[in-house]
């Protein structure tokens, strides 16, 4: 799992269950459209997220975390706990 945004995207989807592309982009305001699109494609190809496309105009696409993706959430929680405990050590 390379790329700094994939972990954040998984975390967002684990909290909100379903998000549209624009909602993810809004939550990650420093990510480019190209980077977000690539990260979502990579996560989908690794079966960590689902992409559901609705045939309408304008196009509507929703993303959700898969059961396989959910298995990574305990790791993310441990990383967050470690970061909280060790954040003050860098001073």
Tab-separated table of C-alpha atoms in Angstrom:
chain	number	residue	atom	x	y	z
A	1	UNK	CA	0.000	0.000	0.000
A	2	UNK	CA	2.067	2.869	-1.252
A	3	UNK	CA	0.858	6.429	-1.399
A	4	UNK	CA	0.095	8.710	1.510
A	5	UNK	CA	-3.551	9.228	0.583
A	6	UNK	CA	-4.754	5.617	0.470
A	7	UNK	CA	-4.720	5.209	4.239
A	8	UNK	CA	-6.618	8.468	4.696
A	9	UNK	CA	-9.221	7.492	2.093
A	10	UNK	CA	-9.751	4.128	3.794
A	11	UNK	CA	-10.104	5.877	7.140
A	12	UNK	CA	-12.706	8.303	5.752
A	13	UNK	CA	-14.724	5.503	4.175
A	14	UNK	CA	-14.574	3.441	7.353
A	15	UNK	CA	-16.151	6.328	9.263
A	16	UNK	CA	-18.808	7.395	6.766
A	17	UNK	CA	-19.580	4.072	5.011
A	18	UNK	CA	-20.353	5.714	1.640
A	19	UNK	CA	-18.919	8.853	0.105
A	20	UNK	CA	-19.169	10.460	-3.281
A	21	UNK	CA	-16.057	11.574	-5.143
A	22	UNK	CA	-16.711	15.250	-4.390
A	23	UNK	CA	-17.085	14.549	-0.669
A	24	UNK	CA	-13.749	12.729	-0.569
A	25	UNK	CA	-12.096	15.555	-2.537
A	26	UNK	CA	-13.562	18.108	-0.118
A	27	UNK	CA	-12.190	16.186	2.880
A	28	UNK	CA	-8.746	16.015	1.255
A	29	UNK	CA	-8.449	19.590	0.057
A	30	UNK	CA	-4.712	19.342	-0.777
A	31	UNK	CA	-5.023	16.347	-3.107
A	32	UNK	CA	-5.218	16.894	-6.858
A	33	UNK	CA	-8.021	15.390	-8.915
A	34	UNK	CA	-5.487	13.254	-10.793
A	35	UNK	CA	-3.966	11.902	-7.570
A	36	UNK	CA	-7.351	11.211	-5.964
A	37	UNK	CA	-8.579	9.427	-9.059
A	38	UNK	CA	-5.441	7.268	-9.192
A	39	UNK	CA	-5.567	6.430	-5.486
A	40	UNK	CA	-9.239	5.415	-5.748
A	41	UNK	CA	-8.498	3.224	-8.790
A	42	UNK	CA	-5.626	1.531	-6.954
A	43	UNK	CA	-7.768	0.878	-3.868
A	44	UNK	CA	-10.532	-0.518	-6.063
A	45	UNK	CA	-8.135	-2.782	-7.994
A	46	UNK	CA	-6.828	-4.127	-4.673
A	47	UNK	CA	-10.440	-4.851	-3.641
A	48	UNK	CA	-10.220	-2.498	-0.657
A	49	UNK	CA	-13.042	-0.211	-1.802
A	50	UNK	CA	-16.163	-0.575	-3.936
A	51	UNK	CA	-17.100	1.853	-6.680
A	52	UNK	CA	-20.769	2.127	-7.562
A	53	UNK	CA	-21.681	4.133	-10.622
A	54	UNK	CA	-25.233	5.340	-11.227
A	55	UNK	CA	-26.302	5.803	-14.867
A	56	UNK	CA	-27.554	9.364	-14.688
A	57	UNK	CA	-26.621	12.860	-15.734
A	58	UNK	CA	-24.637	14.306	-14.098
A	59	UNK	CA	-22.771	11.090	-13.281
A	60	UNK	CA	-23.012	9.893	-9.711
A	61	UNK	CA	-20.332	7.622	-8.247
A	62	UNK	CA	-20.205	6.362	-4.672
A	63	UNK	CA	-17.313	4.707	-2.885
A	64	UNK	CA	-17.469	2.394	0.097
A	65	UNK	CA	-15.003	0.242	1.982
A	66	UNK	CA	-15.049	-3.531	1.383
A	67	UNK	CA	-14.829	-6.258	4.011
A	68	UNK	CA	-11.193	-6.732	2.984
A	69	UNK	CA	-10.598	-2.993	3.422
A	70	UNK	CA	-12.174	-3.105	6.878
A	71	UNK	CA	-9.487	-5.562	7.987
A	72	UNK	CA	-6.960	-2.712	7.711
A	73	UNK	CA	-8.853	-0.403	10.094
A	74	UNK	CA	-7.420	-1.935	13.309
A	75	UNK	CA	-3.950	-1.267	11.886
A	76	UNK	CA	-4.885	2.348	11.188
A	77	UNK	CA	-6.261	2.711	14.707
A	78	UNK	CA	-3.021	1.362	16.183
A	79	UNK	CA	-0.993	3.749	14.017
A	80	UNK	CA	-3.138	6.659	15.202
A	81	UNK	CA	-2.669	5.636	18.842
A	82	UNK	CA	1.079	5.354	18.333
A	83	UNK	CA	1.123	8.798	16.714
A	84	UNK	CA	-0.840	10.313	19.600
A	85	UNK	CA	1.538	8.816	22.155
A	86	UNK	CA	4.712	9.775	20.314
A	87	UNK	CA	3.706	13.140	18.881
A	88	UNK	CA	5.222	15.035	21.813
A	89	UNK	CA	8.523	13.110	21.515
A	90	UNK	CA	9.633	15.110	18.476
A	91	UNK	CA	10.203	18.253	20.575
